[in-house]
Coordinates of C-alpha atoms in Angstrom, one line a residue:
M1 CA 298.6 15.9 -41.1
K2 CA 301.0 18.4 -42.7
K3 CA 298.2 20.5 -44.1
N4 CA 296.9 23.6 -42.4
I5 CA 293.9 25.0 -44.2
L6 CA 292.0 27.6 -42.2
K7 CA 288.5 26.0 -41.6
I8 CA 287.7 27.7 -38.3
S9 CA 284.1 28.7 -38.0
I10 CA 283.9 32.4 -37.1
L11 CA 281.0 32.5 -34.7
C12 CA 281.5 36.1 -33.6
S13 CA 280.8 38.9 -36.1
L14 CA 283.6 41.1 -37.3
L15 CA 284.4 44.0 -35.0
S16 CA 283.7 47.5 -36.1
V17 CA 286.8 49.5 -37.0
F18 CA 287.1 52.3 -34.4
T19 CA 289.5 55.2 -34.6
S20 CA 289.8 56.1 -30.9
C21 CA 292.8 54.7 -29.0
N22 CA 290.5 53.7 -26.2
D23 CA 288.0 52.1 -28.5
Y24 CA 290.4 49.7 -30.1
L25 CA 292.0 48.8 -26.8
T26 CA 288.7 47.7 -25.2
Y27 CA 287.5 44.1 -24.9
N28 CA 284.9 42.8 -27.4
F29 CA 283.0 39.6 -26.8
G30 CA 280.3 40.2 -29.4
D31 CA 277.5 39.3 -26.9
Q32 CA 278.4 41.4 -23.8
L33 CA 280.0 38.6 -21.9
T34 CA 282.3 39.5 -19.1
I35 CA 285.9 38.2 -19.0
D36 CA 285.0 35.8 -16.2
E37 CA 282.0 34.4 -18.2
A38 CA 284.0 34.2 -21.5
F39 CA 286.7 32.0 -19.9
S40 CA 284.5 29.9 -17.7
K41 CA 283.7 27.1 -20.1
R42 CA 284.8 25.5 -23.3
G43 CA 282.1 26.8 -25.6
T44 CA 282.7 30.5 -24.9
V45 CA 286.5 30.1 -24.9
E46 CA 286.3 28.5 -28.4
R47 CA 284.0 31.3 -29.6
Y48 CA 286.6 33.8 -28.4
F49 CA 289.4 31.7 -29.9
A50 CA 287.7 31.7 -33.3
N51 CA 287.4 35.5 -33.1
V52 CA 291.1 35.7 -32.4
Y53 CA 291.8 33.9 -35.7
S54 CA 289.5 36.2 -37.6
Y55 CA 292.2 38.9 -37.4
L56 CA 294.4 37.1 -39.8
P57 CA 294.5 39.0 -43.1
N58 CA 291.8 38.2 -45.7
F59 CA 294.2 37.9 -48.6
E60 CA 291.7 36.6 -51.1
D61 CA 289.6 39.8 -50.7
R62 CA 290.0 41.8 -53.9
Q63 CA 290.3 45.1 -51.9
V64 CA 287.5 47.1 -53.5
S65 CA 285.5 48.2 -50.4
E66 CA 286.3 50.3 -47.4
F67 CA 285.6 47.3 -45.2
S68 CA 288.4 45.2 -46.5
A69 CA 291.4 46.9 -45.0
M70 CA 293.3 43.6 -44.6
G71 CA 292.6 42.6 -48.2
S72 CA 294.7 42.4 -51.3
M73 CA 297.3 45.0 -52.4
I74 CA 297.4 43.4 -55.9
P75 CA 295.6 46.2 -57.7
L76 CA 298.2 48.7 -56.3
S77 CA 301.2 46.9 -57.9
D78 CA 302.6 46.5 -61.4
E79 CA 301.5 42.9 -61.7
A80 CA 297.9 43.8 -62.3
Y81 CA 295.7 46.2 -64.1
C82 CA 292.2 45.7 -62.8
S83 CA 289.3 46.9 -64.9
W84 CA 287.1 48.9 -62.4
T85 CA 287.2 52.6 -62.7
A86 CA 284.9 53.7 -59.9
W87 CA 284.1 52.7 -56.3
V88 CA 287.4 51.0 -55.7
N89 CA 290.1 52.0 -53.2
Y90 CA 293.1 51.5 -55.4
L91 CA 292.3 54.4 -57.7
T92 CA 293.2 57.0 -55.0
Y93 CA 296.4 55.3 -54.2
N94 CA 297.5 54.7 -57.8
Q95 CA 296.7 58.3 -58.8
G96 CA 299.1 59.6 -56.1
S97 CA 296.4 61.4 -54.1
Y98 CA 296.4 59.1 -51.1
N99 CA 296.8 61.0 -47.8
P100 CA 296.6 60.5 -44.0
S101 CA 292.8 61.3 -44.1
T102 CA 292.1 58.7 -46.7
N103 CA 289.9 56.0 -45.1
S104 CA 291.0 53.0 -47.2
Y105 CA 294.0 50.8 -46.4
N106 CA 294.1 52.0 -42.8
I107 CA 294.8 48.8 -40.9
W108 CA 296.1 50.5 -37.8
P109 CA 293.0 50.4 -35.6
Y110 CA 291.9 47.0 -36.8
S111 CA 295.3 45.5 -36.2
Y112 CA 295.5 46.8 -32.6
Q113 CA 292.0 45.5 -32.0
G114 CA 293.4 42.1 -33.0
I115 CA 296.5 42.5 -30.8
N116 CA 294.3 43.4 -27.8
Q117 CA 291.9 40.5 -28.4
C118 CA 294.9 38.1 -28.6
T119 CA 296.5 39.5 -25.5
T120 CA 293.2 39.2 -23.6
F121 CA 292.9 35.6 -24.6
M122 CA 296.6 34.8 -23.7
N123 CA 296.2 36.4 -20.3
H124 CA 292.9 34.7 -19.4
I125 CA 292.9 31.3 -21.1
N126 CA 294.3 29.6 -18.0
E127 CA 291.2 30.7 -16.0
C128 CA 289.2 28.1 -17.9
P129 CA 288.9 25.0 -15.7
D130 CA 291.0 22.0 -16.7
S131 CA 287.7 20.0 -16.7
E132 CA 286.6 22.1 -19.7
I133 CA 289.9 22.4 -21.6
S134 CA 293.0 20.4 -20.6
A135 CA 296.1 22.3 -19.5
A136 CA 298.0 20.9 -22.5
N137 CA 295.4 22.3 -24.9
K138 CA 295.3 25.6 -23.2
K139 CA 299.0 25.9 -23.5
I140 CA 298.9 25.4 -27.3
M141 CA 295.9 27.7 -27.7
K142 CA 297.8 30.5 -25.9
E143 CA 300.6 30.2 -28.4
E144 CA 298.2 30.2 -31.3
A145 CA 296.9 33.5 -30.1
R146 CA 300.5 34.7 -29.7
F147 CA 301.1 33.7 -33.4
V148 CA 298.0 35.7 -34.6
R149 CA 299.2 38.6 -32.5
A150 CA 302.7 38.4 -34.0
Y151 CA 301.1 38.3 -37.5
C152 CA 299.2 41.5 -36.6
Y153 CA 302.4 43.2 -35.6
F154 CA 304.1 41.9 -38.7
N155 CA 301.4 43.5 -40.9
L156 CA 301.7 46.8 -39.0
V157 CA 305.5 46.8 -39.6
K158 CA 305.1 45.9 -43.2
W159 CA 302.6 48.8 -43.7
F160 CA 304.1 51.5 -41.4
G161 CA 307.6 50.5 -40.4
P162 CA 308.2 51.2 -36.6
V163 CA 305.0 50.8 -34.5
Y164 CA 304.0 50.8 -30.9
I165 CA 304.7 47.6 -29.1
W166 CA 302.1 46.9 -26.4
G167 CA 303.6 43.7 -25.0
D168 CA 301.7 41.3 -22.8
Q169 CA 299.8 43.7 -20.6
D170 CA 296.1 44.0 -20.7
A171 CA 294.7 47.2 -22.2
D172 CA 295.3 50.1 -19.8
M173 CA 292.4 52.4 -20.1
S174 CA 294.2 55.1 -18.1
I175 CA 296.9 55.4 -20.8
R176 CA 297.5 59.0 -21.8
P177 CA 297.3 59.2 -25.6
E178 CA 299.9 62.0 -25.8
E179 CA 302.4 59.6 -24.3
V180 CA 302.1 57.0 -27.0
D181 CA 304.7 56.9 -29.8
R182 CA 306.4 54.4 -32.0
H183 CA 309.3 52.2 -30.9
P184 CA 312.4 51.8 -33.0
L185 CA 312.1 49.3 -35.9
D186 CA 314.8 46.9 -34.6
K187 CA 312.9 46.7 -31.2
C188 CA 309.7 45.9 -33.1
I189 CA 311.3 43.2 -35.2
N190 CA 313.1 41.7 -32.2
F191 CA 309.9 41.6 -30.3
I192 CA 308.1 39.7 -33.1
V193 CA 310.9 37.3 -33.5
E194 CA 311.0 36.5 -29.8
E195 CA 307.2 36.0 -29.8
L196 CA 307.5 33.6 -32.7
D197 CA 310.3 31.7 -31.1
K198 CA 307.9 31.1 -28.1
C199 CA 305.3 29.8 -30.5
I200 CA 307.8 27.5 -32.3
E201 CA 308.8 25.9 -29.0
V202 CA 305.2 24.9 -28.1
L203 CA 303.1 24.6 -31.3
P204 CA 302.7 21.1 -32.8
L205 CA 304.3 20.1 -36.0
T206 CA 301.0 19.0 -37.5
I207 CA 297.3 19.2 -36.9
T208 CA 295.6 15.8 -36.6
D209 CA 292.0 16.8 -35.9
A210 CA 290.3 17.4 -39.2
S211 CA 287.8 19.8 -37.7
W212 CA 290.7 22.2 -36.8
Y213 CA 292.7 22.2 -40.0
G214 CA 294.2 25.7 -40.3
R215 CA 295.3 26.2 -36.7
A216 CA 298.8 27.5 -36.4
T217 CA 301.7 25.0 -36.3
K218 CA 305.4 25.2 -35.7
G219 CA 305.9 25.5 -39.5
A220 CA 303.5 28.4 -39.7
A221 CA 305.4 30.3 -37.0
M222 CA 308.7 29.5 -38.6
A223 CA 307.4 30.7 -42.0
L224 CA 306.2 34.0 -40.6
K225 CA 309.5 34.5 -38.8
A226 CA 311.4 33.8 -42.0
R227 CA 309.4 36.2 -44.0
L228 CA 309.8 38.9 -41.3
L229 CA 313.6 38.4 -41.3
L230 CA 313.7 38.6 -45.1
Y231 CA 311.9 42.0 -44.9
A232 CA 314.2 43.1 -42.0
A233 CA 317.3 42.4 -44.2
S234 CA 315.9 44.2 -47.2
P235 CA 316.9 47.8 -48.2
L236 CA 313.7 49.5 -47.0
F237 CA 314.2 48.2 -43.4
N238 CA 318.0 47.9 -43.3
G239 CA 319.8 51.2 -43.2
C240 CA 317.7 53.1 -45.7
D241 CA 319.0 56.6 -46.2
Y242 CA 315.5 58.1 -46.8
Y243 CA 314.2 57.3 -43.3
K244 CA 317.5 57.7 -41.3
D245 CA 316.5 61.1 -39.8
V246 CA 313.1 60.1 -38.4
V247 CA 313.1 60.2 -34.6
N248 CA 310.3 59.7 -32.1
K249 CA 309.2 62.1 -29.4
D250 CA 312.0 60.8 -27.1
G251 CA 314.7 61.5 -29.7
E252 CA 315.2 57.9 -30.6
Y253 CA 316.0 57.1 -34.2
L254 CA 313.1 54.9 -35.5
F255 CA 315.1 53.3 -38.3
P256 CA 318.4 51.5 -38.4
Q257 CA 321.2 54.0 -39.0
S258 CA 323.4 51.7 -41.1
Y259 CA 323.2 48.7 -43.3
D260 CA 323.8 45.4 -41.6
P261 CA 324.6 42.7 -44.2
N262 CA 324.5 39.9 -41.5
K263 CA 320.7 40.3 -41.4
W264 CA 320.7 38.3 -44.7
E265 CA 322.5 35.5 -42.9
V266 CA 319.8 35.4 -40.3
A267 CA 317.1 35.5 -42.9
A268 CA 318.7 32.6 -44.8
K269 CA 319.0 30.5 -41.7
A270 CA 315.4 31.0 -40.8
S271 CA 314.2 29.8 -44.3
K272 CA 316.6 26.9 -44.3
E273 CA 315.2 25.6 -41.0
I274 CA 311.8 25.3 -42.6
I275 CA 313.2 23.3 -45.5
D276 CA 315.2 21.1 -43.1
L277 CA 312.0 20.1 -41.3
G278 CA 311.3 17.8 -44.2
L279 CA 307.6 18.2 -43.7
Y280 CA 306.7 20.0 -46.9
N281 CA 307.1 19.4 -50.6
L282 CA 306.4 21.3 -53.8
Y283 CA 303.0 20.1 -55.1
K284 CA 303.3 18.1 -58.3
S285 CA 300.4 16.5 -60.3
N286 CA 300.8 13.3 -62.1
E287 CA 297.7 14.1 -64.2
G288 CA 298.1 15.4 -67.8
S289 CA 298.8 14.2 -71.3
S290 CA 302.2 15.9 -71.6
T291 CA 305.0 17.3 -69.5
L292 CA 303.6 20.8 -70.1
D293 CA 300.1 19.8 -69.1
K294 CA 301.4 18.2 -65.9
A295 CA 303.3 21.3 -65.1
I296 CA 300.2 23.4 -65.6
K297 CA 298.2 21.2 -63.3
S298 CA 300.9 21.2 -60.7
Y299 CA 301.0 25.0 -60.5
Q300 CA 297.2 25.2 -60.5
G301 CA 297.0 22.4 -57.9
I302 CA 298.6 24.6 -55.2
F303 CA 295.1 26.1 -54.9
F304 CA 292.9 23.3 -56.3
S305 CA 294.4 20.3 -54.5
H306 CA 293.0 20.8 -50.9
W307 CA 295.5 20.4 -48.0
N308 CA 298.3 19.6 -50.4
E309 CA 301.8 19.1 -49.0
E310 CA 303.2 22.4 -50.2
I311 CA 300.9 24.4 -47.9
I312 CA 302.6 25.4 -44.7
F313 CA 299.6 27.5 -43.5
G314 CA 296.6 28.6 -45.3
R315 CA 292.9 29.4 -45.5
Y316 CA 290.0 27.3 -46.8
V317 CA 287.9 29.7 -48.9
G318 CA 285.0 29.8 -51.4
S319 CA 285.9 30.9 -54.9
W320 CA 282.8 33.0 -55.9
D321 CA 284.4 36.4 -55.4
W322 CA 287.5 35.6 -57.3
I323 CA 286.0 33.6 -60.1
H324 CA 283.1 35.9 -61.0
N325 CA 285.4 38.9 -61.0
A326 CA 287.9 37.0 -63.2
N327 CA 285.5 35.5 -65.7
P328 CA 284.7 37.3 -68.9
A329 CA 281.4 39.3 -69.1
I330 CA 278.8 38.2 -71.6
L331 CA 280.3 34.7 -72.1
T332 CA 279.8 33.7 -68.4
K333 CA 277.1 34.4 -65.9
E334 CA 278.1 37.1 -63.4
G335 CA 281.4 37.5 -65.1
Q336 CA 282.9 41.0 -64.5
T337 CA 286.2 40.9 -66.6
G338 CA 287.8 42.6 -63.6
Y339 CA 290.9 40.7 -62.5
C340 CA 293.6 41.4 -65.2
P341 CA 297.3 40.8 -65.2
S342 CA 299.3 43.7 -66.4
L343 CA 301.1 43.5 -69.8
K344 CA 304.3 43.8 -67.7
L345 CA 303.5 40.6 -65.8
V346 CA 302.5 38.8 -69.1
D347 CA 305.8 39.9 -70.6
T348 CA 307.8 38.5 -67.7
Y349 CA 306.8 34.8 -68.0
P350 CA 309.8 32.8 -69.4
M351 CA 310.0 30.9 -72.6
E352 CA 309.6 27.2 -72.3
E353 CA 312.4 26.0 -74.5
S354 CA 315.2 28.6 -73.7
G355 CA 314.1 29.2 -70.1
R356 CA 314.9 32.8 -70.6
F357 CA 312.7 35.8 -69.7
P358 CA 311.8 37.3 -73.0
I359 CA 311.7 41.1 -72.2
T360 CA 314.7 42.9 -70.8
G361 CA 313.1 46.4 -70.8
Y362 CA 311.1 48.9 -72.8
Q363 CA 311.9 51.8 -75.1
S364 CA 310.4 55.2 -74.4
D365 CA 307.4 54.4 -76.7
G366 CA 306.6 51.2 -74.9
T367 CA 308.2 48.9 -77.5
P368 CA 309.6 45.9 -75.7
I369 CA 313.3 45.2 -75.7
I370 CA 313.4 41.5 -76.6
D371 CA 316.1 39.1 -75.5
S372 CA 317.2 37.7 -78.8
K373 CA 318.2 34.4 -77.2
S374 CA 314.8 33.8 -75.6
G375 CA 312.9 32.7 -78.7
Y376 CA 310.2 35.3 -78.2
S377 CA 308.4 37.2 -80.9
D378 CA 305.9 40.1 -80.4
E379 CA 304.7 40.1 -84.1
G380 CA 302.6 37.9 -86.2
F381 CA 300.2 35.0 -85.7
V382 CA 300.3 31.2 -85.7
E383 CA 297.4 29.3 -87.2
N384 CA 296.1 26.2 -85.5
F385 CA 298.0 26.7 -82.3
I386 CA 297.0 24.1 -79.7
H387 CA 296.3 25.6 -76.3
P388 CA 297.8 23.1 -73.8
C389 CA 294.8 23.5 -71.5
D390 CA 292.0 22.6 -73.9
G391 CA 293.8 20.9 -76.8
L392 CA 291.8 22.8 -79.4
P393 CA 293.3 24.8 -82.3
I394 CA 293.2 28.6 -82.3
K395 CA 294.7 31.5 -84.1
A396 CA 297.3 32.7 -81.6
H397 CA 299.5 35.8 -81.5
N398 CA 303.2 34.8 -81.5
S399 CA 303.7 36.4 -78.0
V400 CA 301.6 33.5 -76.4
V401 CA 303.5 30.7 -78.1
G402 CA 306.1 28.7 -76.3
R403 CA 305.7 30.2 -72.8
D404 CA 306.1 28.3 -69.6
A405 CA 303.5 26.4 -67.7
R406 CA 302.7 29.1 -65.2
F407 CA 301.7 31.4 -68.1
Y408 CA 299.2 29.0 -69.5
A409 CA 297.8 28.2 -66.0
S410 CA 297.3 31.9 -65.3
V411 CA 296.6 34.1 -68.3
V412 CA 293.6 34.4 -70.6
W413 CA 294.3 36.2 -73.9
S414 CA 292.2 37.3 -76.9
G415 CA 291.4 34.4 -79.3
M416 CA 291.4 31.6 -76.7
N417 CA 288.5 29.2 -76.4
W418 CA 286.5 29.8 -73.2
I419 CA 285.9 26.2 -72.2
Y420 CA 284.9 24.3 -69.1
Q421 CA 285.8 20.7 -68.8
F422 CA 282.2 19.8 -67.9
D423 CA 280.8 21.3 -71.0
K424 CA 282.9 20.7 -74.1
E425 CA 279.9 21.0 -76.4
N426 CA 279.5 24.7 -75.8
I427 CA 282.8 26.2 -76.8
Q428 CA 283.0 30.0 -77.3
K429 CA 286.0 32.1 -78.4
I430 CA 286.8 35.0 -76.2
T431 CA 287.9 38.2 -78.0
F432 CA 288.5 41.6 -76.4
H433 CA 288.4 44.1 -79.3
I434 CA 285.4 46.3 -80.0
G435 CA 282.7 44.1 -81.3
G436 CA 284.4 41.0 -79.8
T437 CA 282.6 38.4 -77.7
C438 CA 283.8 40.2 -74.6
G439 CA 284.6 43.4 -76.4
Y440 CA 285.9 46.7 -75.2
Q441 CA 283.2 49.2 -74.2
N442 CA 280.5 46.5 -74.3
S443 CA 277.0 47.1 -73.0
T444 CA 277.7 45.4 -69.6
G445 CA 280.3 47.9 -68.7
Y446 CA 282.7 45.1 -67.8
Y447 CA 285.7 44.8 -70.1
T448 CA 289.5 44.5 -69.8
K449 CA 291.5 47.6 -70.5
V450 CA 294.8 45.8 -70.9
G451 CA 293.8 42.8 -73.1
Y452 CA 294.2 39.9 -70.7
L453 CA 292.3 38.2 -67.9
W454 CA 293.4 36.1 -64.9
R455 CA 292.5 32.4 -64.7
R456 CA 294.7 30.8 -62.2
Q457 CA 292.1 30.6 -59.4
T458 CA 289.4 29.4 -61.8
D459 CA 289.0 25.6 -61.6
P460 CA 287.6 24.5 -65.0
T461 CA 286.2 21.3 -63.6
Y462 CA 283.4 23.2 -61.8
D463 CA 280.1 24.2 -63.4
T464 CA 280.1 27.8 -62.2
Q465 CA 277.5 28.6 -64.9
S466 CA 275.1 26.6 -62.8
G467 CA 276.2 28.2 -59.5
K468 CA 278.6 25.5 -58.4
W469 CA 281.4 27.4 -56.9
P470 CA 284.5 25.4 -55.7
Y471 CA 286.5 25.9 -52.5
Y472 CA 290.2 26.1 -52.7
T473 CA 293.2 26.6 -50.4
W474 CA 294.6 30.1 -50.2
P475 CA 298.2 29.9 -48.9
Y476 CA 299.4 32.2 -46.3
F477 CA 302.8 30.4 -46.5
R478 CA 303.9 27.7 -48.9
L479 CA 307.1 26.0 -49.6
G480 CA 307.6 27.6 -53.0
E481 CA 307.8 31.0 -51.3
V482 CA 310.3 29.7 -48.7
Y483 CA 312.5 28.4 -51.5
L484 CA 312.5 31.9 -53.2
N485 CA 313.1 33.6 -49.8
Y486 CA 316.0 31.3 -49.1
A487 CA 317.5 31.8 -52.6
E488 CA 317.3 35.6 -52.3
A489 CA 319.0 35.6 -48.9
C490 CA 321.7 33.2 -50.0
N491 CA 322.5 35.6 -52.9
E492 CA 322.6 38.7 -50.7
K493 CA 324.4 37.5 -47.5
P494 CA 328.1 38.3 -47.0
N495 CA 329.0 34.7 -47.2
R496 CA 327.3 34.4 -50.5
E497 CA 326.1 30.9 -51.4
E498 CA 325.4 31.1 -55.1
A499 CA 325.0 27.3 -55.5
E500 CA 322.4 27.2 -52.8
A501 CA 320.4 30.0 -54.4
L502 CA 320.5 28.3 -57.8
K503 CA 319.5 25.0 -56.3
Y504 CA 316.3 26.2 -54.9
I505 CA 315.4 28.5 -57.8
N506 CA 315.9 25.5 -60.0
L507 CA 313.5 23.4 -58.0
I508 CA 310.8 26.0 -58.7
R509 CA 311.7 26.1 -62.4
E510 CA 311.8 22.4 -62.7
R511 CA 308.2 22.1 -61.6
S512 CA 307.2 24.5 -64.4
G513 CA 309.2 22.4 -67.0
L514 CA 312.0 24.9 -67.3
N515 CA 315.7 24.2 -67.6
K516 CA 318.1 25.2 -64.8
L517 CA 318.7 28.9 -64.5
E518 CA 322.5 28.6 -65.2
E519 CA 321.7 26.6 -68.4
A520 CA 319.3 29.4 -69.5
Y521 CA 321.8 32.0 -68.4
P522 CA 325.4 30.7 -68.4
E523 CA 326.5 34.3 -67.6
V524 CA 324.7 34.2 -64.2
K525 CA 327.6 32.2 -62.6
G526 CA 329.6 34.6 -60.4
N527 CA 327.2 37.5 -61.2
Q528 CA 325.3 38.5 -58.1
E529 CA 323.6 41.4 -59.7
L530 CA 322.2 39.3 -62.6
L531 CA 321.1 36.6 -60.2
R532 CA 319.3 39.2 -58.1
E533 CA 317.4 40.4 -61.2
L534 CA 316.5 36.8 -62.2
I535 CA 315.3 35.9 -58.7
R536 CA 313.1 38.9 -58.7
K537 CA 311.6 37.9 -62.0
E538 CA 311.0 34.4 -60.7
R539 CA 309.2 35.8 -57.7
M540 CA 307.0 38.0 -59.9
V541 CA 305.7 35.0 -61.9
E542 CA 305.7 32.3 -59.3
L543 CA 303.9 34.3 -56.7
A544 CA 301.7 36.3 -59.0
F545 CA 298.3 37.3 -57.5
E546 CA 299.2 35.5 -54.2
G547 CA 299.6 36.5 -50.6
G548 CA 297.7 39.7 -50.8
G549 CA 300.2 41.1 -53.2
F550 CA 303.8 39.7 -52.9
R551 CA 304.9 41.9 -55.8
F552 CA 303.6 45.0 -54.1
W553 CA 305.5 44.4 -50.9
D554 CA 308.6 43.0 -52.7
V555 CA 309.0 46.2 -54.8
H556 CA 308.6 48.3 -51.7
R557 CA 311.2 46.4 -49.6
W558 CA 313.7 46.4 -52.4
M559 CA 313.1 50.2 -52.8
I560 CA 312.7 50.0 -56.6
A561 CA 309.1 51.2 -56.7
E562 CA 310.0 54.6 -58.1
K563 CA 311.3 52.8 -61.2
E564 CA 308.7 50.0 -61.3
F565 CA 305.5 51.7 -60.2
D566 CA 305.8 55.3 -61.2
Q567 CA 304.6 55.1 -64.8
P568 CA 303.2 58.1 -66.6
I569 CA 302.1 55.7 -69.4
I570 CA 301.0 52.1 -68.8
Y571 CA 300.9 50.0 -71.9
G572 CA 298.4 47.3 -72.8
R573 CA 297.1 45.6 -75.9
N574 CA 294.9 47.8 -78.2
V575 CA 291.5 46.5 -77.2
A576 CA 290.0 49.6 -78.7
A577 CA 290.7 48.2 -82.2
T578 CA 287.8 46.9 -84.3
N579 CA 289.4 43.7 -85.4
F580 CA 291.3 40.8 -83.8
E581 CA 294.7 41.3 -85.5
D582 CA 295.0 45.0 -84.6
S583 CA 293.9 44.4 -81.0
W584 CA 297.3 42.8 -80.4
K585 CA 299.2 46.0 -81.0
R586 CA 300.6 47.7 -77.9
T587 CA 299.2 51.1 -76.9
G588 CA 299.5 53.5 -74.0
E589 CA 296.2 55.3 -74.7
I590 CA 293.8 53.2 -72.7
C591 CA 295.2 52.4 -69.3
R592 CA 295.5 55.0 -66.6
P593 CA 299.0 56.2 -65.4
Q594 CA 300.3 55.1 -62.0
A595 CA 302.1 57.4 -59.6
F596 CA 304.5 56.6 -56.9
P597 CA 305.8 59.5 -54.7
K598 CA 308.8 58.5 -52.6
K599 CA 306.7 58.8 -49.4
Y600 CA 304.7 55.9 -50.6
Y601 CA 307.3 53.4 -49.4
L602 CA 305.5 53.3 -46.1
F603 CA 301.8 54.2 -45.4
P604 CA 301.0 57.2 -43.3
I605 CA 299.7 57.0 -39.7
S606 CA 296.0 57.9 -40.2
Q607 CA 294.9 61.4 -39.2
D608 CA 292.3 59.9 -36.9
Q609 CA 295.1 58.3 -34.9
L610 CA 297.2 61.5 -34.9
N611 CA 294.2 63.5 -33.7
E612 CA 294.2 61.5 -30.5
M613 CA 297.8 60.4 -30.1
K614 CA 299.1 63.9 -30.7
N615 CA 302.8 63.1 -30.3
M616 CA 302.8 60.0 -32.5
T617 CA 305.6 60.4 -35.1
Q618 CA 304.3 60.4 -38.7
N619 CA 306.1 58.7 -41.5
K620 CA 308.4 60.9 -43.6
G621 CA 306.8 62.8 -46.4
W622 CA 303.3 62.7 -45.0

């Protein structure tokens, strides 16, 4: 099988998140087993093995509690404007008051727990008798643990930049905390790459045992390596001036001192190697009454079509958390009207006919600067517009007319019919203005502040009103991302390959029913800067609300967050209006502003860690 959907039963409970260096370097077997006992027979080894996999990030978590440190960064980015205004971690961050003593988003101790558990498994798996687990299987399991460990290190680097590399040694309880400091970034990245190369050499191309779908494969390790190398080539990690003067306690510069353009060559090569495997394909559905309908189902099917051939590595998850937080209050049971795309994301989806992105920027009062060639209008209404997902006529604002398939697959707007395919007799219109069917400041306390909801992970074929919650595939890596990674690297590398970049961007666009990028933008030929901008827009819409927040990490690694995230006024639709028509006006009076101090490019080392590891170098600005 080409599909890798995480379906490993986690038999051990999640470990507590400790702050002490010694605490997160200790063994944890959940039931007080010794190492000898844990690795003496198949059953206990598999329990430990399942616990190792539990340290993979929980991307589908909406990141609203202190216990979801590995969850989603989506609410921290400009692709979303979630509705909750209390008891959520993202408020402190978005308000600019995050600091080293803030408890949320501190993945440091949890990640090193995972690293230690992986290392323990790797160092002791061969102690299990061959009569319990064959030597061949133990060899593969060891590399799977290495893969999870590499993923933990990758997340640390993504969050903090340079980190401490522990290597293959078991936890040394005699380590002196004051001697611990971070290793230079290039050493960290080279170590992770070397680790993944070892995995690639041993891991199987496919998983054939259905009970173990989701175990790491060669493709998973290659995809993690490709993403890591893309990050390593990007401005934040490649000669960034802001971090050049940061040194560790030994006087070593922690960040590269100059820009290395050849890192883009390495990143492009890593992505192309995945493509050349020939194992994966963009998911495309043959269902649908029209080209647009098929394109919508193709995009939704990345999640809904289990074990589809686009998934390189993923997780098999229940949908209750996502759906009940995305569904509209009042109209649906348990709906919380919480997951909302930002107006900025909604504005970014291209137009179906022209293929052009409609908004090129904003005036100081929030008025969109419209590309006159796009065919977009932000004024007026269309009577009897047929929504392509339900086929029923509605009164639609002109801004939602003629958009691409990904828009209709993902966005809920005011005036739509809220309809499930299993219950076409009970059709209700969803409206967000005061007095509407899911109106602003309604009695439930759940209402959108921006004027939109998110629907992409909501499968309309399931009767969630009756408690029937579907499962879907949550991709860690999929081919669509690899195409986008490769296109970006091809555009940036010294030996620029514009034709290759356009080829793979166009494959993404073709699935959504769009024309080629060079047809939509003839001026893109020979224009690296414009192609860079268009690739970034394609990433924003194609990967929206995926991967724990692709947009969040992309904007950081490109070092454009001060422009994109630091917004004293965030605009949305005027849901505070008392009628449908006026609710479509833009306003900056409802949504909270978002801050982005420059120090936010990397998270701080937590004060808890600094209290013990007193010579640990803090990130700049903190």
